[in-house]
Coordinates of C-alpha atoms in Angstrom, one line a residue:
M6 CA -8.8 -10.2 68.0
P7 CA -10.4 -9.7 71.8
R8 CA -13.4 -11.8 73.6
P9 CA -16.3 -10.4 72.9
S10 CA -17.6 -8.3 76.2
F11 CA -20.7 -9.4 76.0
L12 CA -19.6 -13.2 76.8
A13 CA -18.8 -14.0 80.2
R14 CA -15.8 -16.6 80.1
P15 CA -16.1 -19.8 81.7
P16 CA -13.9 -21.4 84.4
A17 CA -11.0 -23.1 82.4
S18 CA -12.6 -26.7 83.7
E19 CA -15.5 -25.7 81.1
T20 CA -13.5 -23.8 78.5
P21 CA -14.5 -26.4 75.5
A22 CA -11.2 -27.4 73.8
S23 CA -12.9 -26.6 69.8
A24 CA -12.7 -21.8 70.0
M25 CA -16.7 -22.1 69.8
V26 CA -18.7 -19.2 71.0
F27 CA -21.6 -20.6 74.1
A28 CA -24.6 -18.7 76.1
A29 CA -23.1 -16.3 78.7
M30 CA -24.1 -17.2 82.1
G31 CA -22.2 -15.4 84.3
A32 CA -23.9 -11.8 84.3
V33 CA -26.9 -12.4 81.9
P34 CA -25.5 -9.7 79.6
K35 CA -27.3 -7.6 77.4
L36 CA -27.1 -10.1 74.1
V37 CA -26.9 -13.3 75.6
V38 CA -25.2 -15.8 72.6
M39 CA -26.0 -19.0 71.9
L40 CA -24.6 -20.9 69.5
V41 CA -26.5 -23.7 68.0
F42 CA -25.3 -26.2 64.4
L43 CA -28.1 -27.4 62.3
A44 CA -27.2 -29.3 59.9
L45 CA -28.8 -28.1 56.4
L46 CA -32.6 -27.0 57.4
A47 CA -34.3 -26.1 55.0
L48 CA -35.5 -22.5 55.8
V49 CA -31.3 -21.8 57.2
A50 CA -29.1 -24.0 55.1
W51 CA -29.0 -21.8 51.2
P52 CA -28.5 -23.7 48.3
G53 CA -25.3 -23.2 46.9
S54 CA -23.9 -21.1 49.9
A55 CA -21.1 -23.2 51.8
S56 CA -23.2 -23.7 55.0
A57 CA -25.7 -25.7 52.7
Q58 CA -22.7 -27.9 51.3
S59 CA -21.2 -28.5 54.3
A60 CA -22.7 -30.8 57.3
A61 CA -24.1 -28.4 59.2
S62 CA -24.2 -24.4 59.4
R63 CA -23.5 -22.6 62.5
I64 CA -26.7 -20.5 63.9
V65 CA -26.0 -18.4 67.1
T66 CA -29.0 -16.9 68.2
I67 CA -29.7 -14.0 70.5
R68 CA -31.4 -12.3 73.0
D69 CA -31.8 -8.7 73.8
A70 CA -34.5 -6.8 75.6
E71 CA -34.3 -4.0 73.6
T72 CA -34.4 -5.5 70.7
E73 CA -36.9 -8.0 71.4
H74 CA -39.0 -4.6 72.9
L75 CA -38.4 -3.3 69.9
V76 CA -39.3 -6.1 67.4
R77 CA -42.6 -6.7 69.5
R78 CA -43.6 -2.9 69.0
L79 CA -43.5 -3.3 65.2
V80 CA -44.9 -6.8 64.6
Q81 CA -47.3 -6.9 66.8
P82 CA -49.8 -4.6 65.3
L83 CA -49.4 -5.9 62.4
L84 CA -50.1 -9.3 63.5
R85 CA -53.3 -7.6 65.5
T86 CA -54.2 -6.4 62.3
A87 CA -53.9 -9.4 60.1
G88 CA -56.1 -10.9 62.6
V89 CA -53.1 -13.2 64.3
D90 CA -53.1 -13.6 68.3
P91 CA -49.4 -12.1 69.0
G92 CA -49.4 -14.0 71.4
L93 CA -49.1 -17.6 69.1
V94 CA -46.0 -15.9 67.4
R95 CA -42.0 -16.2 68.9
T96 CA -39.5 -14.4 67.6
T97 CA -36.0 -15.2 67.3
L98 CA -32.9 -13.3 66.9
I99 CA -29.8 -15.1 64.7
Q100 CA -26.8 -13.0 65.0
N101 CA -26.0 -12.6 61.2
R102 CA -24.6 -9.8 59.2
A103 CA -26.6 -10.9 56.3
I104 CA -30.4 -9.5 55.2
N105 CA -33.2 -11.8 56.0
A106 CA -36.2 -12.9 57.9
F107 CA -38.3 -15.5 57.7
V108 CA -41.3 -18.0 59.1
S109 CA -41.3 -21.3 60.1
T110 CA -43.9 -24.3 61.7
G111 CA -45.2 -23.5 64.6
N112 CA -45.4 -19.2 64.1
R113 CA -41.7 -19.0 65.0
L114 CA -40.3 -15.6 63.1
F115 CA -36.8 -15.5 62.9
I116 CA -35.0 -12.4 62.1
H117 CA -31.2 -11.4 60.6
T118 CA -29.2 -9.4 63.0
G119 CA -28.3 -8.0 59.7
L120 CA -31.5 -6.8 58.4
I121 CA -31.6 -4.1 61.4
Q122 CA -28.0 -3.7 61.0
Q123 CA -28.5 -3.0 57.2
S124 CA -31.8 -1.4 57.3
T125 CA -31.4 2.9 56.0
G126 CA -34.8 3.3 58.8
A127 CA -37.4 1.4 60.5
L128 CA -39.5 1.4 57.3
E129 CA -37.5 -1.2 55.3
L130 CA -37.5 -3.3 59.1
V131 CA -40.8 -2.8 59.4
G132 CA -41.7 -4.1 55.3
V133 CA -40.4 -7.5 55.8
L134 CA -42.1 -8.0 59.2
A135 CA -45.4 -7.7 57.0
H136 CA -44.5 -9.6 54.3
E137 CA -43.8 -12.5 57.4
T138 CA -46.7 -11.1 58.8
G139 CA -48.5 -12.6 55.6
H140 CA -47.0 -15.8 55.2
I141 CA -48.6 -16.5 58.9
A142 CA -52.2 -15.2 58.2
G143 CA -52.6 -17.1 55.1
G144 CA -51.2 -20.5 56.3
H145 CA -48.6 -20.9 53.9
L146 CA -46.2 -23.1 56.1
A147 CA -49.3 -25.2 56.5
R148 CA -49.7 -25.8 53.5
L149 CA -46.2 -27.3 53.5
P150 CA -45.9 -31.2 52.9
E151 CA -46.4 -32.9 56.1
E152 CA -42.8 -34.5 56.0
M153 CA -40.9 -31.5 55.5
R154 CA -43.0 -29.8 58.5
N155 CA -41.9 -32.6 60.5
A156 CA -38.4 -32.5 59.4
M157 CA -38.8 -28.2 60.4
L158 CA -40.1 -29.0 63.3
R159 CA -37.5 -31.6 64.8
S160 CA -34.3 -29.4 63.5
I161 CA -36.0 -26.4 65.1
G162 CA -36.7 -28.6 67.9
A163 CA -33.5 -29.9 68.2
M164 CA -31.5 -26.2 67.7
L165 CA -33.5 -24.5 70.9
L166 CA -33.2 -27.6 72.9
G167 CA -29.2 -27.3 71.9
G168 CA -29.6 -23.6 73.0
A169 CA -31.0 -24.6 76.0
A170 CA -28.6 -26.9 77.3
A171 CA -25.9 -24.1 76.6
A172 CA -27.4 -21.4 78.4
A173 CA -28.1 -24.2 81.6
S174 CA -23.9 -25.3 81.7
G175 CA -21.9 -23.2 79.7
Q176 CA -20.9 -26.1 77.7
S177 CA -21.3 -25.4 73.7
G178 CA -20.3 -28.8 73.7
A179 CA -23.7 -30.0 74.2
L180 CA -25.1 -28.0 70.8
A181 CA -23.6 -30.1 68.4
A182 CA -24.7 -33.2 69.7
G183 CA -28.6 -32.4 69.2
M184 CA -28.1 -30.6 65.3
L185 CA -26.8 -33.1 63.0
G186 CA -29.9 -34.0 61.7
G187 CA -32.0 -31.9 59.3
Q188 CA -32.5 -32.5 55.7
A189 CA -31.5 -30.8 52.7
S190 CA -33.7 -32.8 50.3
A191 CA -36.6 -30.5 50.2
M192 CA -35.1 -27.9 49.0
G193 CA -36.2 -27.4 45.7
E194 CA -40.0 -28.4 46.7
F195 CA -39.7 -26.0 49.2
Y196 CA -38.4 -23.0 46.7
A197 CA -41.2 -24.2 44.4
F198 CA -44.1 -24.5 47.2
T199 CA -43.1 -21.0 48.1
R200 CA -42.5 -19.3 44.8
S201 CA -46.3 -19.0 44.0
Q202 CA -46.8 -17.0 47.5
E203 CA -44.5 -14.7 47.7
Q204 CA -46.8 -12.1 45.9
A205 CA -49.9 -12.7 48.2
A206 CA -47.9 -12.3 51.1
D207 CA -46.8 -9.2 49.8
Q208 CA -50.4 -8.5 48.6
A209 CA -51.1 -9.3 52.7
G210 CA -48.1 -7.3 53.7
V211 CA -48.9 -4.1 52.1
N212 CA -52.3 -3.8 53.0
Y213 CA -52.2 -4.4 56.8
L214 CA -49.5 -1.2 56.6
D215 CA -51.9 0.9 54.8
R216 CA -54.4 -0.3 57.8
L217 CA -51.8 1.2 60.2
G218 CA -51.0 4.3 58.3
W219 CA -47.3 2.9 57.7
S220 CA -45.7 3.3 54.5
S221 CA -44.3 0.3 52.1
R222 CA -41.5 2.8 51.1
G223 CA -39.0 0.7 53.1
L224 CA -40.2 -3.2 51.4
E225 CA -39.7 -1.2 47.6
R226 CA -36.2 0.4 48.8
L227 CA -35.0 -3.1 50.6
L228 CA -36.6 -5.5 46.7
E229 CA -34.7 -2.6 45.1
R230 CA -31.2 -3.5 46.9
L231 CA -32.1 -7.2 46.4
L232 CA -32.5 -7.3 42.7
D233 CA -29.5 -5.3 42.5
Q234 CA -27.9 -8.8 43.6
E235 CA -29.0 -11.1 40.7
L236 CA -25.8 -11.1 38.6
L237 CA -23.9 -11.7 41.2
A238 CA -22.8 -15.7 42.3
V239 CA -25.6 -17.5 44.7
G240 CA -23.2 -17.5 47.2
R241 CA -22.6 -13.9 47.8
Q242 CA -26.2 -12.8 47.6
D243 CA -28.1 -11.7 50.8
P244 CA -30.3 -15.2 52.1
Y245 CA -33.7 -13.2 51.5
F246 CA -33.2 -13.2 48.4
R247 CA -32.7 -16.8 47.9
T248 CA -35.8 -17.9 50.8
H249 CA -37.9 -15.3 49.1
P250 CA -38.3 -15.8 45.8
L251 CA -37.7 -12.0 43.7
S252 CA -38.5 -10.8 40.4
R253 CA -39.3 -7.2 38.4
D254 CA -42.8 -7.9 39.3
R255 CA -42.9 -8.1 43.1
L256 CA -40.9 -4.9 42.5
D257 CA -43.4 -3.5 40.2
F258 CA -46.5 -4.7 42.2
I259 CA -45.1 -2.8 45.3
R260 CA -44.6 0.4 43.4
E261 CA -48.1 0.0 41.9
H262 CA -49.1 0.3 45.3
L263 CA -47.1 3.1 46.7
A264 CA -48.7 5.0 43.8
R265 CA -51.5 4.6 44.7
S266 CA -51.8 4.7 48.5
R267 CA -52.3 7.7 50.3
F268 CA -49.9 6.7 52.8
A269 CA -47.0 6.5 50.7
E270 CA -45.1 8.9 52.2
A271 CA -46.4 9.1 55.5
P272 CA -43.4 9.5 58.0
F273 CA -43.1 6.9 60.7
P274 CA -43.6 7.6 63.8
A275 CA -40.6 9.6 65.3
D276 CA -40.6 7.5 68.6
L277 CA -40.4 4.0 66.8
E278 CA -37.2 5.5 64.4
A279 CA -35.1 6.8 66.8
A280 CA -36.1 2.9 69.0
F281 CA -35.0 1.2 65.3
A282 CA -31.9 4.0 65.3
M283 CA -30.7 3.2 68.9
V284 CA -31.0 -0.9 68.3
R285 CA -29.5 -0.5 65.4
A286 CA -26.3 0.9 67.1
K287 CA -26.4 -1.3 69.9
L288 CA -26.0 -4.2 67.3
D289 CA -23.1 -2.3 65.6
G290 CA -21.6 -2.0 68.8
F291 CA -21.8 -5.4 70.4
I292 CA -21.7 -7.9 67.2
D293 CA -18.7 -6.0 64.8
S294 CA -15.3 -5.1 66.2
P295 CA -14.5 -2.2 68.5
L296 CA -12.6 -0.3 65.5
M297 CA -15.4 -0.8 63.2
T298 CA -17.8 0.4 65.2
L299 CA -16.3 3.4 65.7
R300 CA -15.2 3.8 62.0
R301 CA -18.8 3.9 61.3
Y302 CA -19.9 6.4 64.2
P303 CA -16.6 8.8 64.7
E304 CA -16.9 11.2 67.1
S305 CA -17.5 14.1 64.7
D306 CA -21.4 12.3 64.6
T307 CA -22.7 13.5 67.9
G308 CA -26.2 11.9 68.2
A309 CA -27.6 9.4 70.4
P310 CA -27.4 6.4 68.4
A311 CA -23.6 6.9 67.6
R312 CA -22.3 7.4 71.1
Y313 CA -24.5 4.6 72.3
A314 CA -22.5 2.6 69.6
R315 CA -18.9 4.5 71.4
A316 CA -19.6 3.5 74.1
I317 CA -20.4 0.0 74.1
A318 CA -16.7 -0.3 71.6
Q319 CA -15.2 1.3 75.0
F320 CA -17.0 -1.4 77.0
R321 CA -15.9 -4.2 74.9
S322 CA -12.4 -2.8 74.1
G323 CA -12.2 -2.7 78.4
R324 CA -12.4 1.0 78.5
I325 CA -14.6 0.4 81.5
A326 CA -14.9 4.1 82.9
P327 CA -14.9 6.2 79.5
A328 CA -17.7 3.5 78.9
V329 CA -19.6 4.7 82.1
A330 CA -18.6 8.0 81.6
M331 CA -20.7 8.0 77.8
V332 CA -23.2 6.4 79.1
D333 CA -24.1 8.3 82.3
A334 CA -24.4 11.4 80.1
L335 CA -26.8 9.6 77.6
I336 CA -29.0 8.9 80.9
A337 CA -28.7 12.5 81.7
E338 CA -30.7 13.2 78.3
Q339 CA -32.4 10.3 78.8
P340 CA -33.1 9.5 82.5
H341 CA -36.2 7.2 81.8
N342 CA -34.9 4.7 79.1
P343 CA -34.2 1.5 81.0
W344 CA -32.1 0.3 78.4
L345 CA -29.4 2.5 79.0
H346 CA -29.4 2.1 82.3
E347 CA -29.4 -2.0 81.6
L348 CA -26.1 -1.1 79.8
K349 CA -24.7 0.7 82.3
G350 CA -25.3 -2.1 85.1
Q351 CA -23.9 -4.7 83.0
I352 CA -21.1 -2.5 82.2
L353 CA -19.9 -2.4 86.0
F354 CA -20.8 -6.0 86.7
E355 CA -18.6 -7.0 84.2
G356 CA -16.1 -4.4 84.9
H357 CA -15.7 -6.4 88.6
R358 CA -18.0 -3.4 90.1
L359 CA -20.7 -5.9 91.6
A360 CA -21.7 -3.2 94.1
D361 CA -22.7 -0.7 91.9
S362 CA -23.9 -2.4 89.1
L363 CA -26.8 -3.1 91.4
A364 CA -28.5 0.4 91.3
P365 CA -29.2 0.7 87.3
Y366 CA -29.9 -3.1 87.4
A367 CA -32.9 -1.9 89.9
T368 CA -33.6 1.2 88.3
A369 CA -33.4 -0.6 84.4
A370 CA -36.5 -3.0 86.0
R371 CA -38.1 -0.7 88.0
L372 CA -38.4 0.9 84.1
A373 CA -39.4 -1.9 82.4
P374 CA -41.6 -4.1 85.2
E375 CA -42.5 -6.7 81.7
E376 CA -38.9 -7.5 80.5
G377 CA -38.2 -10.7 82.3
L378 CA -34.5 -10.2 80.6
I379 CA -34.2 -7.5 82.7
R380 CA -35.3 -8.4 86.3
L381 CA -32.8 -11.7 85.9
S382 CA -30.1 -9.2 85.5
H383 CA -31.0 -7.7 88.3
A384 CA -31.7 -11.1 90.1
R385 CA -28.4 -12.1 89.3
V386 CA -26.6 -9.2 91.1
L387 CA -28.8 -9.8 94.2
M388 CA -27.4 -13.5 94.2
E389 CA -24.1 -12.6 93.8
L390 CA -23.9 -10.3 96.7
G391 CA -25.7 -12.8 98.6
Q392 CA -26.9 -11.6 101.4
P393 CA -29.9 -13.5 102.7
A394 CA -32.2 -10.1 102.1
Q395 CA -30.8 -10.0 99.1
L396 CA -31.6 -13.6 98.2
R397 CA -35.5 -13.2 99.0
Q398 CA -35.2 -10.1 96.6
A399 CA -33.3 -12.2 94.2
L400 CA -36.5 -14.7 94.4
S401 CA -39.0 -12.0 94.1
E402 CA -37.0 -10.8 90.7
L403 CA -36.7 -14.3 89.5
D404 CA -40.7 -14.9 90.0
A405 CA -41.5 -11.8 87.4
A406 CA -39.1 -12.7 85.0
M407 CA -40.8 -16.3 85.0
R408 CA -44.1 -14.4 83.3
T409 CA -41.6 -13.9 80.2
E410 CA -38.6 -16.4 80.9
R411 CA -40.8 -19.4 81.6
E412 CA -39.3 -21.5 79.4
S413 CA -35.5 -20.2 80.1
A414 CA -33.4 -23.2 81.7
F415 CA -30.6 -20.5 83.3
L416 CA -33.7 -18.6 85.3
W417 CA -34.5 -22.3 86.7
R418 CA -30.8 -22.9 87.3
Q419 CA -30.8 -19.2 89.5
M420 CA -34.2 -20.2 91.3
A421 CA -32.4 -23.3 92.7
V422 CA -29.5 -21.5 93.6
A423 CA -31.5 -19.0 95.4
H424 CA -33.5 -21.5 97.1
G425 CA -30.4 -23.8 98.0
R426 CA -28.2 -20.9 99.5
L427 CA -31.5 -20.4 102.0
G428 CA -31.6 -24.0 102.8
E429 CA -34.3 -24.4 101.2
M430 CA -33.6 -27.2 100.1
P431 CA -37.2 -29.4 97.9
M432 CA -37.6 -25.9 96.7
A433 CA -34.7 -26.2 95.1
D434 CA -35.4 -29.5 93.6
L435 CA -38.2 -28.5 92.4
A436 CA -36.5 -25.7 90.3
L437 CA -33.4 -28.3 89.5
A438 CA -36.9 -30.4 88.1
E439 CA -38.0 -28.0 85.9
E440 CA -34.9 -27.4 84.7
A441 CA -34.0 -31.0 83.4
M442 CA -37.6 -30.9 81.9
L443 CA -36.4 -28.3 79.9
L444 CA -32.9 -29.4 79.3
G445 CA -35.1 -33.3 77.8
D446 CA -33.6 -34.7 80.7
A447 CA -36.9 -36.9 82.0
L448 CA -34.8 -39.2 84.2
A449 CA -33.1 -36.5 86.1
A450 CA -36.4 -33.9 85.9
R451 CA -38.4 -37.7 87.3
T452 CA -35.7 -37.9 90.0
L453 CA -35.6 -34.5 91.4
A454 CA -39.8 -34.1 91.1
A455 CA -40.5 -37.1 93.1
R456 CA -37.5 -35.7 95.9
A457 CA -39.1 -32.3 96.2
E458 CA -43.1 -33.9 96.2
A459 CA -41.9 -36.7 99.3
A460 CA -40.3 -32.8 101.1
L461 CA -42.6 -30.3 100.7
P462 CA -46.2 -28.9 102.6
P463 CA -49.9 -30.0 101.1
G464 CA -50.3 -26.7 98.6
P465 CA -49.5 -25.8 95.1
M466 CA -45.8 -26.5 95.1
R467 CA -45.9 -29.3 96.0
L468 CA -48.8 -30.9 93.4
R469 CA -46.3 -28.6 90.5
A470 CA -44.0 -31.2 91.8
S471 CA -46.3 -34.2 91.6
D472 CA -47.3 -33.1 87.9
L473 CA -43.6 -32.7 87.0
R474 CA -42.5 -36.6 88.3
N475 CA -45.6 -37.9 86.3
A476 CA -45.0 -35.8 82.8
A477 CA -41.2 -36.8 83.0
Q478 CA -42.6 -40.6 83.2
P479 CA -41.2 -42.4 79.6
E480 CA -45.0 -43.3 78.8
N481 CA -45.7 -39.6 79.1
L482 CA -42.4 -38.6 76.8
P483 CA -42.5 -38.6 73.1
P484 CA -40.9 -41.9 72.2
R485 CA -37.2 -39.6 71.3
R486 CA -36.8 -38.4 75.2
R487 CA -37.9 -41.3 76.8

């Protein structure tokens, strides 16, 4: 099977012995993948499944600006309607073909790519997001037993820290070390606890949808499909079925609501439906094999999503020129679509046409200036070109990306590289100290921050170095990080 094109190949010396997938850092690709191990985390390892019976479960999280942008457009109105500050909820995409979404402690929302890929339209995704918003607004996870909440936080923290380590180093080995904790004993209690709250989340969710003028029909369709799995063996059921206890009563409630809702047949906003179709096609193109993608989106389908998926399939098959031509045709129809320019830049970059990739990345950054992942990709190309003026521009792009990607260890590593190439070693040390803190290396953070503090002139950067040095002192760290 060919290597997925959205993964950059590491240097031979860094290639792990096991064929683990690692975070691609070479081109800051459109889908940045991190392989993460969780041992029987209550919200992820499903009872009766192979992963629940094994020592650890493989979790792959992805980053994609277009997909994350769509999710924000869908979930933020729901959160605001529920009285929840959208800025307090973090969303993580999990690459998994199964239908599922769930919330964890700390208001973190996890969405399986399979929920998007298997939804027949945006309303099914929206229905699930409305339900999960009901759990968040209802404070359901806050009522979990304290020991379960703490175990979940430790497991999720280890997962995210492991992902950051992989992203910074290109090594997947760092992931496994932090992931072998977790617990399975809380599973029964967790399900017993959540079963009584599903209807409350449904009631809240359909209320939010009505207040936005959106139909609950998608939630009905999804529940119908999932309830058809009741007779399947547990291991063949979608995780949503097992993490969100279903009953005919829940489906009946949704149907009764639709019978009296004046928005039951309300069409979903066309722009959001179109954006959803493009995201679903992109995920199909990047996650499924090129052969499967071309079968699902035959040449007879001339719609933009199908052509998008086929372009990605061509790219992943190493056919750079046809892929670029197909993306160019889409750009001619949608010149203000930043995601198309971003994809063109990626195809050219990974096709070893570095100079040609700069213009589409610059256009994408201009069209979507708030998208930190795009600004980071643009900076990466500028740094590879390497001229002093381009390094200065790369630093400007990294500063812009920091508004949304401040917790990205890779961003700080790139910042350090750019400053280093410009001979600005104190600033490079400061950036490396930031990276070390994110990766949990307090000793390195202290050393680097102290060195930066000693060399920097008085001002904000020196104060930041001092703050980092103090934060990395053993007495200021959680016990597990000292």
